[in-house]
C-alpha cells in the first residue's frame, strides 16, 4: 500500500491522516484530491506541501472524467474522506450532501473498479445507525437508521460501497467512527467552536438541554484505525471505531471553560437542532479483536492537548472565522445569541 489516493485531504480528518502516513512511512506516495469547499484548507498541510512524497490536486470527486483520468494512473488504495460533513448544514441545504456524499462516492467507486484499485476504504460514520436510548452500543450488525440528511447520504454511500464489493468484487471496507476531536477541526463543530468562542469570550451556544451524548475519539486514533484497515482488513468487512468516551455536550463545554479558566456564564442554551440524535455509543470490539487496533489517547490528555493547539494556533482559526463562516454563524446563531452580525464580526478580527 504505497501509492495512496486520499480524497478530502484538506479537511479535518483527511489532513491529519496525511500527516499520520508521512510521519510513519518513508516510501509512501500520497495524492490528495480536494475541491477546497468552505471546509477544505491547505493551511492544514502547509508544512508538508513541498514533501516529494505528496501532491495536491484540486478536483471535484463528482466529476467522473477528471477522477477517472486520475485513477487510471494506478493507485494501491483510495481512502474516501471527501464529504459534506456538518449535520446542521445538511438541515439547511440537503441537496449538496446527496451530490457529494452519494454521487461523489459512486464516481470514485466506478473509476476504482475500472482501473483495478487494490483497496477502497469508505470513511463513514456511527450516525448511519441513528440514535440510541440510554443503554446499549452499536455493533456492525445494528440496523441502519439515519436521521439527518447528512447521515442518510452517508448511509446511501455505505450501501453503494458494499454493493460494488458484492457485485463487482472491488476490495472495499467501510469504517464507521464516532465523533472526532483534535487539531485542524473546522470551528463549526462542537469542540473547536466552543474552544474558539471561549478564547474570544463569546457566548457558547448549547442546543436543547445539553444532555445529548457523543462518544469522542482523538483524530490520531481514528487515523491509526483507518491505516490498519487499509493494510490488514479483509475485503467486504465493516469496522466500527469508537473511543469509549461518552460525554454529554454540557460536560464537554464545562470542561473547556474550566481548562481555560472562564466563567460558566458564557453558556447560552439555544433552540435545539431539529431531529437531534440523543446518544451515540460504539462497540469497537471487532476492530480490536480482528486487527489489533487500540486507541492510545485518554480523553483528558487529548482534550488538554487540543485546547492547547487552538490556544497556540489562533491565526489558523481567526482566518477561518471571517467571510463565509460569519454569514453561516449569523444564520445559525445570530437570533438566539441576540448579537447583531457586525458585533460578531468584530470579535474575530
Ligand atoms: P471536513 O468537512 O473537515 O472535510 C471534508 C473535506 O472534503 C474538505 O476538505 C472538503 O473541501 C472536501 N470536499 C467536499 N466536497 C468535495 C468534493 N465534491 N470533491 C472533493 N473534495 C470535497 O470533514 P471531516 O470532519 O474531516 O470528515 C471526513 C470524513 O469523515 C467525512 O466523510 C465524514 O463523514 C467522516 N467522519 C467524520 C467524523 C467527525 O467527527 N468529524 C466522524 C466520523 C466520520
Ligand atoms: O458521530 C460522528 C459525526 O460526528 C460525524 O459523522 C460528523 O461529520 C460530525 O460532524 C459529528 O456530528 P455531530 O452532529 O455529532 O457533531 P457536532 O460537533 O455538530 O455536534 C456535537 C454535539 O454538540 C451534537 O449533539 C450537537 C451539539 N452542538 C453542536 C454545535 C455545533 C451544540 O450543542 N451546539 C453547537 O453549536
Short mmCIF file of C-alpha atoms and ligand atoms in Angstrom, two decimals:
data_model
loop_
_atom_site.label_atom_id
_atom_site.label_comp_id
_atom_site.label_asym_id
_atom_site.label_seq_id
_atom_site.Cartn_x
_atom_site.Cartn_y
_atom_site.Cartn_z
CA UNK A 1 0.00 0.00 0.00
CA UNK A 2 2.44 2.67 -1.15
CA UNK A 3 0.54 4.68 -3.72
CA UNK A 4 -2.44 6.15 -1.93
CA UNK A 5 -5.20 8.48 -3.16
CA UNK A 6 -6.72 10.47 -0.30
CA UNK A 7 -9.90 12.38 -1.10
CA UNK A 8 -10.92 15.32 1.10
CA UNK A 9 -7.37 15.54 2.43
CA UNK A 10 -7.61 19.29 3.05
CA UNK A 11 -10.33 18.77 5.65
CA UNK A 12 -10.01 17.90 9.32
CA UNK A 13 -9.53 14.11 9.39
CA UNK A 14 -8.06 13.80 5.88
CA UNK A 15 -5.26 16.28 6.63
CA UNK A 16 -4.47 14.56 9.93
CA UNK A 17 -4.38 11.24 8.04
CA UNK A 18 -1.87 12.60 5.51
CA UNK A 19 0.36 13.84 8.35
CA UNK A 20 -0.04 10.46 10.05
CA UNK A 21 1.11 8.49 6.97
CA UNK A 22 4.02 10.78 6.08
CA UNK A 23 5.33 10.61 9.65
CA UNK A 24 5.33 6.80 9.60
CA UNK A 25 6.08 5.57 6.08
CA UNK A 26 9.16 6.75 4.15
CA UNK A 27 8.13 5.03 0.95
CA UNK A 28 4.51 6.17 0.63
CA UNK A 29 3.27 8.46 -2.15
CA UNK A 30 0.12 10.37 -1.40
CA UNK A 31 -2.12 12.19 -3.85
CA UNK A 32 -4.65 14.45 -2.16
CA UNK A 33 -7.76 15.32 -4.20
CA UNK A 34 -9.90 18.03 -2.67
CA UNK A 35 -12.37 20.55 -4.06
CA UNK A 36 -11.46 23.07 -1.34
CA UNK A 37 -15.00 23.80 -0.27
CA UNK A 38 -15.51 26.08 2.74
CA UNK A 39 -14.20 23.17 4.89
CA UNK A 40 -11.07 22.46 2.85
CA UNK A 41 -7.98 24.35 3.98
CA UNK A 42 -4.49 23.98 2.52
CA UNK A 43 -3.08 25.66 5.65
CA UNK A 44 -3.66 22.28 7.33
CA UNK A 45 -0.91 20.85 5.10
CA UNK A 46 1.43 23.79 4.77
CA UNK A 47 4.40 22.12 6.47
CA UNK A 48 4.36 19.13 4.12
CA UNK A 49 3.38 20.89 0.89
CA UNK A 50 6.91 20.52 -0.55
CA UNK A 51 7.40 16.93 0.55
CA UNK A 52 8.30 14.90 -2.59
CA UNK A 53 6.05 12.08 -1.35
CA UNK A 54 2.97 14.36 -1.52
CA UNK A 55 0.98 16.04 -4.28
CA UNK A 56 -2.25 18.07 -4.22
CA UNK A 57 -4.87 18.16 -6.97
CA UNK A 58 -7.87 20.46 -6.79
CA UNK A 59 -10.83 18.50 -8.18
CA UNK A 60 -14.42 17.55 -7.53
CA UNK A 61 -14.97 13.84 -6.79
CA UNK A 62 -18.32 14.07 -8.61
CA UNK A 63 -16.53 14.94 -11.87
CA UNK A 64 -16.14 11.42 -13.26
CA UNK A 65 -13.92 12.35 -16.22
CA UNK A 66 -11.33 14.07 -14.06
CA UNK A 67 -11.47 11.40 -11.35
CA UNK A 68 -11.29 8.54 -13.83
CA UNK A 69 -8.30 10.11 -15.58
CA UNK A 70 -6.51 10.46 -12.28
CA UNK A 71 -7.29 6.95 -11.04
CA UNK A 72 -6.16 5.48 -14.39
CA UNK A 73 -2.61 6.42 -13.28
CA UNK A 74 -2.82 3.48 -10.85
CA UNK A 75 -3.31 3.51 -7.06
CA UNK A 76 -2.92 0.80 -4.45
CA UNK A 77 -5.59 2.34 -2.25
CA UNK A 78 -8.25 5.05 -2.21
CA UNK A 79 -9.32 6.44 1.14
CA UNK A 80 -12.51 8.46 0.73
CA UNK A 81 -12.79 11.25 3.30
CA UNK A 82 -14.33 13.79 0.91
CA UNK A 83 -17.79 14.75 2.10
CA UNK A 84 -20.12 17.42 3.26
CA UNK A 85 -19.79 16.63 6.95
CA UNK A 86 -21.82 19.03 9.09
CA UNK A 87 -25.29 17.93 10.27
CA UNK A 88 -26.58 21.50 10.76
CA UNK A 89 -25.66 22.45 7.19
CA UNK A 90 -27.44 19.32 5.91
CA UNK A 91 -30.62 20.56 7.57
CA UNK A 92 -30.21 23.95 5.91
CA UNK A 93 -29.31 22.61 2.42
CA UNK A 94 -29.61 18.82 1.92
CA UNK A 95 -29.01 18.71 -1.86
CA UNK A 96 -25.25 19.21 -1.80
CA UNK A 97 -24.96 16.33 0.68
CA UNK A 98 -26.57 13.94 -1.80
CA UNK A 99 -24.38 15.27 -4.60
CA UNK A 100 -21.04 14.98 -2.81
CA UNK A 101 -21.59 12.11 -0.43
CA UNK A 102 -23.61 9.83 -2.73
CA UNK A 103 -22.75 10.76 -6.33
CA UNK A 104 -19.15 11.58 -5.43
CA UNK A 105 -18.64 8.20 -3.78
CA UNK A 106 -20.20 6.40 -6.75
CA UNK A 107 -17.92 8.24 -9.18
CA UNK A 108 -14.85 7.13 -7.17
CA UNK A 109 -16.11 3.55 -6.96
CA UNK A 110 -16.72 3.35 -10.70
CA UNK A 111 -13.23 4.61 -11.53
CA UNK A 112 -11.69 2.35 -8.86
CA UNK A 113 -13.26 -0.77 -10.35
CA UNK A 114 -12.28 0.16 -13.92
CA UNK A 115 -8.63 0.61 -13.01
CA UNK A 116 -8.19 -2.24 -10.53
CA UNK A 117 -7.56 -0.32 -7.29
CA UNK A 118 -6.47 -2.84 -4.62
CA UNK A 119 -8.33 -1.31 -1.68
CA UNK A 120 -11.16 1.21 -1.33
CA UNK A 121 -11.82 2.46 2.20
CA UNK A 122 -15.01 4.42 2.77
CA UNK A 123 -14.70 6.66 5.83
CA UNK A 124 -18.20 6.53 7.20
CA UNK A 125 -19.81 7.45 10.49
CA UNK A 126 -21.62 6.00 13.50
CA UNK A 127 -24.51 8.32 12.59
CA UNK A 128 -25.70 5.79 10.00
CA UNK A 129 -27.08 3.73 12.93
CA UNK A 130 -29.30 6.57 14.19
CA UNK A 131 -29.89 7.40 17.82
CA UNK A 132 -29.59 5.17 20.92
CA UNK A 133 -31.53 5.28 24.18
CA UNK A 134 -29.70 5.40 27.49
CA UNK A 135 -28.44 1.81 27.20
CA UNK A 136 -26.57 -0.23 24.62
CA UNK A 137 -23.96 0.17 21.88
CA UNK A 138 -23.94 -0.01 18.10
CA UNK A 139 -22.28 -3.10 16.66
CA UNK A 140 -21.62 -3.57 12.95
CA UNK A 141 -24.77 -5.74 12.83
CA UNK A 142 -27.07 -2.94 14.03
CA UNK A 143 -29.69 -1.83 11.55
CA UNK A 144 -29.12 1.41 9.68
CA UNK A 145 -31.50 4.12 10.76
CA UNK A 146 -30.11 7.54 9.82
CA UNK A 147 -31.99 10.63 10.97
CA UNK A 148 -30.45 13.67 9.25
CA UNK A 149 -29.89 14.38 5.55
CA UNK A 150 -26.15 14.11 6.34
CA UNK A 151 -26.38 10.65 7.88
CA UNK A 152 -28.88 9.49 5.24
CA UNK A 153 -26.44 10.47 2.48
CA UNK A 154 -23.59 8.67 4.27
CA UNK A 155 -25.80 5.58 4.63
CA UNK A 156 -26.58 5.62 0.90
CA UNK A 157 -22.86 5.82 0.17
CA UNK A 158 -22.14 2.87 2.51
CA UNK A 159 -24.67 0.79 0.58
CA UNK A 160 -23.07 1.70 -2.75
CA UNK A 161 -19.60 0.83 -1.48
CA UNK A 162 -20.74 -2.57 -0.23
CA UNK A 163 -22.68 -3.18 -3.46
CA UNK A 164 -19.55 -2.50 -5.54
CA UNK A 165 -17.75 -5.05 -3.38
CA UNK A 166 -20.51 -7.62 -3.69
CA UNK A 167 -21.33 -7.19 -7.38
CA UNK A 168 -18.00 -6.26 -8.96
CA UNK A 169 -15.55 -7.77 -6.47
CA UNK A 170 -14.00 -4.38 -5.69
CA UNK A 171 -11.95 -4.84 -2.45
CA UNK A 172 -13.84 -2.44 -0.19
CA UNK A 173 -14.04 -1.68 3.51
CA UNK A 174 -16.35 0.64 5.41
CA UNK A 175 -15.28 2.27 8.68
CA UNK A 176 -17.88 3.83 10.99
CA UNK A 177 -16.33 6.13 13.52
CA UNK A 178 -17.70 8.16 16.40
CA UNK A 179 -17.10 11.91 16.94
CA UNK A 180 -13.51 13.00 16.39
CA UNK A 181 -11.67 15.90 18.03
CA UNK A 182 -8.16 17.29 17.61
CA UNK A 183 -6.15 19.84 15.61
CA UNK A 184 -7.41 21.37 12.33
CA UNK A 185 -11.11 20.72 13.01
CA UNK A 186 -13.28 23.35 11.34
CA UNK A 187 -14.76 25.58 14.07
CA UNK A 188 -18.38 24.89 13.15
CA UNK A 189 -18.18 21.59 15.10
CA UNK A 190 -18.88 21.46 18.85
CA UNK A 191 -15.38 21.23 20.35
CA UNK A 192 -13.47 23.76 18.19
CA UNK A 193 -16.48 26.12 18.19
CA UNK A 194 -16.63 26.10 21.99
CA UNK A 195 -12.84 26.45 22.42
CA UNK A 196 -12.53 29.35 19.98
CA UNK A 197 -15.61 31.17 21.32
CA UNK A 198 -14.31 30.73 24.87
CA UNK A 199 -10.92 32.14 23.85
CA UNK A 200 -12.78 35.16 22.38
CA UNK A 201 -15.06 35.48 25.47
CA UNK A 202 -18.11 34.91 23.29
CA UNK A 203 -21.34 33.02 24.14
CA UNK A 204 -21.30 29.23 23.87
CA UNK A 205 -24.47 28.06 22.07
CA UNK A 206 -25.58 24.72 23.58
CA UNK A 207 -28.51 23.05 21.80
CA UNK A 208 -31.59 21.99 23.80
CA UNK A 209 -30.82 20.77 27.32
CA UNK A 210 -27.16 19.99 26.57
CA UNK A 211 -27.69 16.35 27.61
CA UNK A 212 -27.12 14.72 24.19
CA UNK A 213 -24.30 12.20 24.38
CA UNK A 214 -21.45 11.64 21.91
CA UNK A 215 -18.57 9.13 22.05
CA UNK A 216 -15.33 11.12 21.49
CA UNK A 217 -12.17 9.81 19.84
CA UNK A 218 -8.92 11.65 19.18
CA UNK A 219 -8.37 12.08 15.44
CA UNK A 220 -4.94 10.35 15.57
CA UNK A 221 -6.56 7.23 16.97
CA UNK A 222 -9.04 7.34 14.07
CA UNK A 223 -6.19 7.76 11.55
CA UNK A 224 -4.40 4.78 13.07
CA UNK A 225 -7.53 2.64 12.70
CA UNK A 226 -8.01 3.63 9.04
CA UNK A 227 -4.36 2.84 8.29
CA UNK A 228 -4.76 -0.62 9.83
CA UNK A 229 -7.99 -1.25 7.91
CA UNK A 230 -6.34 -0.18 4.65
CA UNK A 231 -3.44 -2.60 5.16
CA UNK A 232 -4.94 -5.54 7.02
CA UNK A 233 -8.72 -5.78 6.68
CA UNK A 234 -10.37 -8.49 4.61
CA UNK A 235 -12.37 -7.05 1.69
CA UNK A 236 -16.06 -6.55 2.41
CA UNK A 237 -15.65 -6.01 6.16
CA UNK A 238 -17.22 -3.14 8.08
CA UNK A 239 -15.47 -1.81 11.19
CA UNK A 240 -16.86 0.37 13.96
CA UNK A 241 -14.33 2.72 15.58
CA UNK A 242 -15.06 4.43 18.88
CA UNK A 243 -13.32 5.94 21.87
CA UNK A 244 -15.45 4.53 24.67
CA UNK A 245 -15.59 8.13 25.90
CA UNK A 246 -19.22 9.07 26.28
CA UNK A 247 -19.79 12.66 27.35
CA UNK A 248 -22.81 14.95 27.41
CA UNK A 249 -22.39 18.15 25.43
CA UNK A 250 -22.74 20.30 28.53
CA UNK A 251 -19.98 18.29 30.20
CA UNK A 252 -17.67 18.97 27.23
CA UNK A 253 -18.44 22.69 27.35
CA UNK A 254 -17.81 22.91 31.10
CA UNK A 255 -14.50 21.03 30.70
CA UNK A 256 -13.34 23.63 28.16
CA UNK A 257 -14.40 26.53 30.39
CA UNK A 258 -12.60 25.02 33.39
CA UNK A 259 -9.38 24.46 31.46
CA UNK A 260 -9.39 27.99 30.09
CA UNK A 261 -10.43 29.42 33.43
CA UNK A 262 -13.53 31.15 32.04
CA UNK A 263 -16.97 31.55 33.70
CA UNK A 264 -19.96 29.28 33.07
CA UNK A 265 -22.00 32.43 32.43
CA UNK A 266 -20.71 32.19 28.83
CA UNK A 267 -23.01 29.18 28.30
CA UNK A 268 -26.16 30.03 26.38
CA UNK A 269 -28.85 27.37 25.85
CA UNK A 270 -30.32 27.84 22.36
CA UNK A 271 -33.00 26.23 20.22
CA UNK A 272 -32.42 22.51 19.68
CA UNK A 273 -31.21 21.01 16.38
CA UNK A 274 -34.26 19.57 14.51
CA UNK A 275 -34.27 15.76 14.73
CA UNK A 276 -31.30 15.89 17.14
CA UNK A 277 -29.94 12.38 17.84
CA UNK A 278 -29.85 11.82 21.60
CA UNK A 279 -26.98 9.39 22.05
CA UNK A 280 -24.31 7.59 20.02
CA UNK A 281 -22.11 4.87 21.50
CA UNK A 282 -19.89 2.49 19.59
CA UNK A 283 -18.86 -1.08 20.25
CA UNK A 284 -15.35 -1.32 18.75
CA UNK A 285 -14.59 -4.89 19.80
CA UNK A 286 -14.48 -6.19 16.21
CA UNK A 287 -11.60 -3.97 15.06
CA UNK A 288 -9.76 -4.63 18.33
CA UNK A 289 -10.09 -8.40 18.04
CA UNK A 290 -9.63 -8.80 14.27
CA UNK A 291 -6.99 -6.16 13.60
CA UNK A 292 -5.43 -5.36 16.99
CA UNK A 293 -6.37 -1.65 16.99
CA UNK A 294 -6.45 0.17 20.33
CA UNK A 295 -6.85 3.90 20.95
CA UNK A 296 -3.92 5.45 22.79
CA UNK A 297 -5.27 8.88 23.84
CA UNK A 298 -7.12 9.30 27.11
CA UNK A 299 -9.88 11.87 26.77
CA UNK A 300 -8.33 14.15 29.41
CA UNK A 301 -4.91 14.25 27.72
CA UNK A 302 -6.37 14.51 24.22
CA UNK A 303 -8.64 17.41 25.21
CA UNK A 304 -5.88 19.27 27.07
CA UNK A 305 -3.62 18.93 24.01
CA UNK A 306 -6.44 20.04 21.69
CA UNK A 307 -7.30 23.12 23.75
CA UNK A 308 -3.58 23.98 23.81
CA UNK A 309 -3.45 23.61 20.00
CA UNK A 310 -6.29 26.12 19.42
CA UNK A 311 -4.75 28.46 22.02
CA UNK A 312 -1.41 28.35 20.19
CA UNK A 313 -2.82 28.46 16.63
CA UNK A 314 -5.09 31.49 16.85
CA UNK A 315 -4.04 32.66 13.37
CA UNK A 316 -5.30 29.39 11.88
CA UNK A 317 -8.87 29.80 13.19
CA UNK A 318 -9.11 33.59 13.01
CA UNK A 319 -8.57 33.36 9.27
CA UNK A 320 -11.48 30.90 9.03
CA UNK A 321 -13.80 32.84 11.31
CA UNK A 322 -14.44 35.54 8.75
CA UNK A 323 -16.28 35.86 5.43
CA UNK A 324 -18.50 32.88 4.59
CA UNK A 325 -18.09 31.49 8.09
CA UNK A 326 -19.57 34.59 9.68
CA UNK A 327 -22.55 34.53 7.30
CA UNK A 328 -23.18 30.93 8.37
CA UNK A 329 -22.62 31.77 12.04
CA UNK A 330 -25.12 34.61 11.92
CA UNK A 331 -27.73 32.50 10.15
CA UNK A 332 -27.27 29.70 12.70
CA UNK A 333 -26.84 31.61 15.93
CA UNK A 334 -27.45 35.32 15.36
CA UNK A 335 -31.08 35.25 16.51
CA UNK A 336 -30.52 33.05 19.59
CA UNK A 337 -27.37 34.77 20.74
CA UNK A 338 -29.01 38.13 20.30
CA UNK A 339 -26.00 39.81 18.82
CA UNK A 340 -26.06 41.85 15.63
CA UNK A 341 -23.86 40.48 12.82
CA UNK A 342 -21.41 43.37 12.97
CA UNK A 343 -20.64 42.81 16.64
CA UNK A 344 -19.95 39.15 15.94
CA UNK A 345 -17.67 40.01 13.06
CA UNK A 346 -15.57 42.36 15.14
CA UNK A 347 -14.92 39.69 17.75
CA UNK A 348 -12.84 37.59 15.46
CA UNK A 349 -10.98 40.31 13.56
P1 LIG B 1 -14.42 18.08 6.75
O1 LIG B 1 -15.71 18.75 6.43
O2 LIG B 1 -13.47 18.74 7.69
O3 LIG B 1 -13.61 17.83 5.39
C1 LIG B 1 -14.23 17.41 4.20
C2 LIG B 1 -13.27 17.67 3.05
O4 LIG B 1 -13.88 17.20 1.84
C3 LIG B 1 -12.94 19.16 2.83
O5 LIG B 1 -11.57 19.33 2.66
C4 LIG B 1 -13.70 19.49 1.55
O6 LIG B 1 -13.08 20.53 0.77
C5 LIG B 1 -13.67 18.16 0.81
N1 LIG B 1 -14.75 18.05 -0.18
C6 LIG B 1 -16.07 18.33 -0.01
N2 LIG B 1 -16.74 18.12 -1.17
C7 LIG B 1 -15.84 17.66 -2.07
C8 LIG B 1 -15.92 17.26 -3.42
N3 LIG B 1 -17.09 17.29 -4.10
N4 LIG B 1 -14.80 16.84 -4.05
C9 LIG B 1 -13.61 16.81 -3.39
N5 LIG B 1 -13.47 17.19 -2.11
C10 LIG B 1 -14.56 17.62 -1.45
O7 LIG B 1 -14.81 16.63 7.23
P2 LIG B 1 -14.12 15.70 8.33
O8 LIG B 1 -14.67 16.02 9.65
O9 LIG B 1 -12.66 15.71 8.10
O10 LIG B 1 -14.72 14.28 7.90
C11 LIG B 1 -14.07 13.49 6.92
C12 LIG B 1 -14.88 12.23 6.68
O11 LIG B 1 -15.00 11.52 7.90
C13 LIG B 1 -16.31 12.51 6.21
O12 LIG B 1 -16.63 11.58 5.21
C14 LIG B 1 -17.17 12.30 7.45
O13 LIG B 1 -18.44 11.83 7.09
C15 LIG B 1 -16.37 11.25 8.19
N6 LIG B 1 -16.48 11.27 9.66
C16 LIG B 1 -16.25 12.41 10.36
C17 LIG B 1 -16.29 12.38 11.76
C18 LIG B 1 -16.03 13.62 12.59
O14 LIG B 1 -16.20 13.58 13.80
N7 LIG B 1 -15.58 14.72 12.01
C19 LIG B 1 -16.58 11.19 12.42
C20 LIG B 1 -16.83 10.03 11.67
C21 LIG B 1 -16.77 10.10 10.28
O1 LIG B 2 -20.68 10.86 15.10
C1 LIG B 2 -19.84 11.18 14.03
C2 LIG B 2 -20.25 12.51 13.46
O2 LIG B 2 -19.84 13.48 14.40
C3 LIG B 2 -19.65 12.79 12.08
O3 LIG B 2 -20.14 11.86 11.16
C4 LIG B 2 -19.98 14.22 11.63
O4 LIG B 2 -19.32 14.51 10.41
C5 LIG B 2 -19.51 15.18 12.69
O5 LIG B 2 -19.90 16.49 12.34
C6 LIG B 2 -20.12 14.82 14.06
O6 LIG B 2 -21.56 15.05 14.06
P1 LIG B 2 -22.30 15.70 15.34
O7 LIG B 2 -23.56 16.29 14.89
O8 LIG B 2 -22.34 14.74 16.47
O9 LIG B 2 -21.18 16.82 15.71
P2 LIG B 2 -21.31 18.37 16.10
O10 LIG B 2 -19.93 18.80 16.50
O11 LIG B 2 -22.01 19.17 15.07
O12 LIG B 2 -22.23 18.32 17.39
C7 LIG B 2 -21.87 17.54 18.52
C8 LIG B 2 -22.97 17.71 19.54
O13 LIG B 2 -22.96 19.06 20.01
C9 LIG B 2 -24.36 17.47 18.99
O14 LIG B 2 -25.17 16.84 19.97
C10 LIG B 2 -24.90 18.87 18.72
C11 LIG B 2 -24.23 19.69 19.78
N1 LIG B 2 -23.94 21.11 19.42
C12 LIG B 2 -23.27 21.35 18.28
C13 LIG B 2 -23.00 22.64 17.87
C14 LIG B 2 -22.26 22.92 16.59
C15 LIG B 2 -24.36 22.15 20.25
O15 LIG B 2 -24.94 21.93 21.32
N2 LIG B 2 -24.07 23.43 19.85
C16 LIG B 2 -23.44 23.72 18.70
O16 LIG B 2 -23.25 24.93 18.40
#
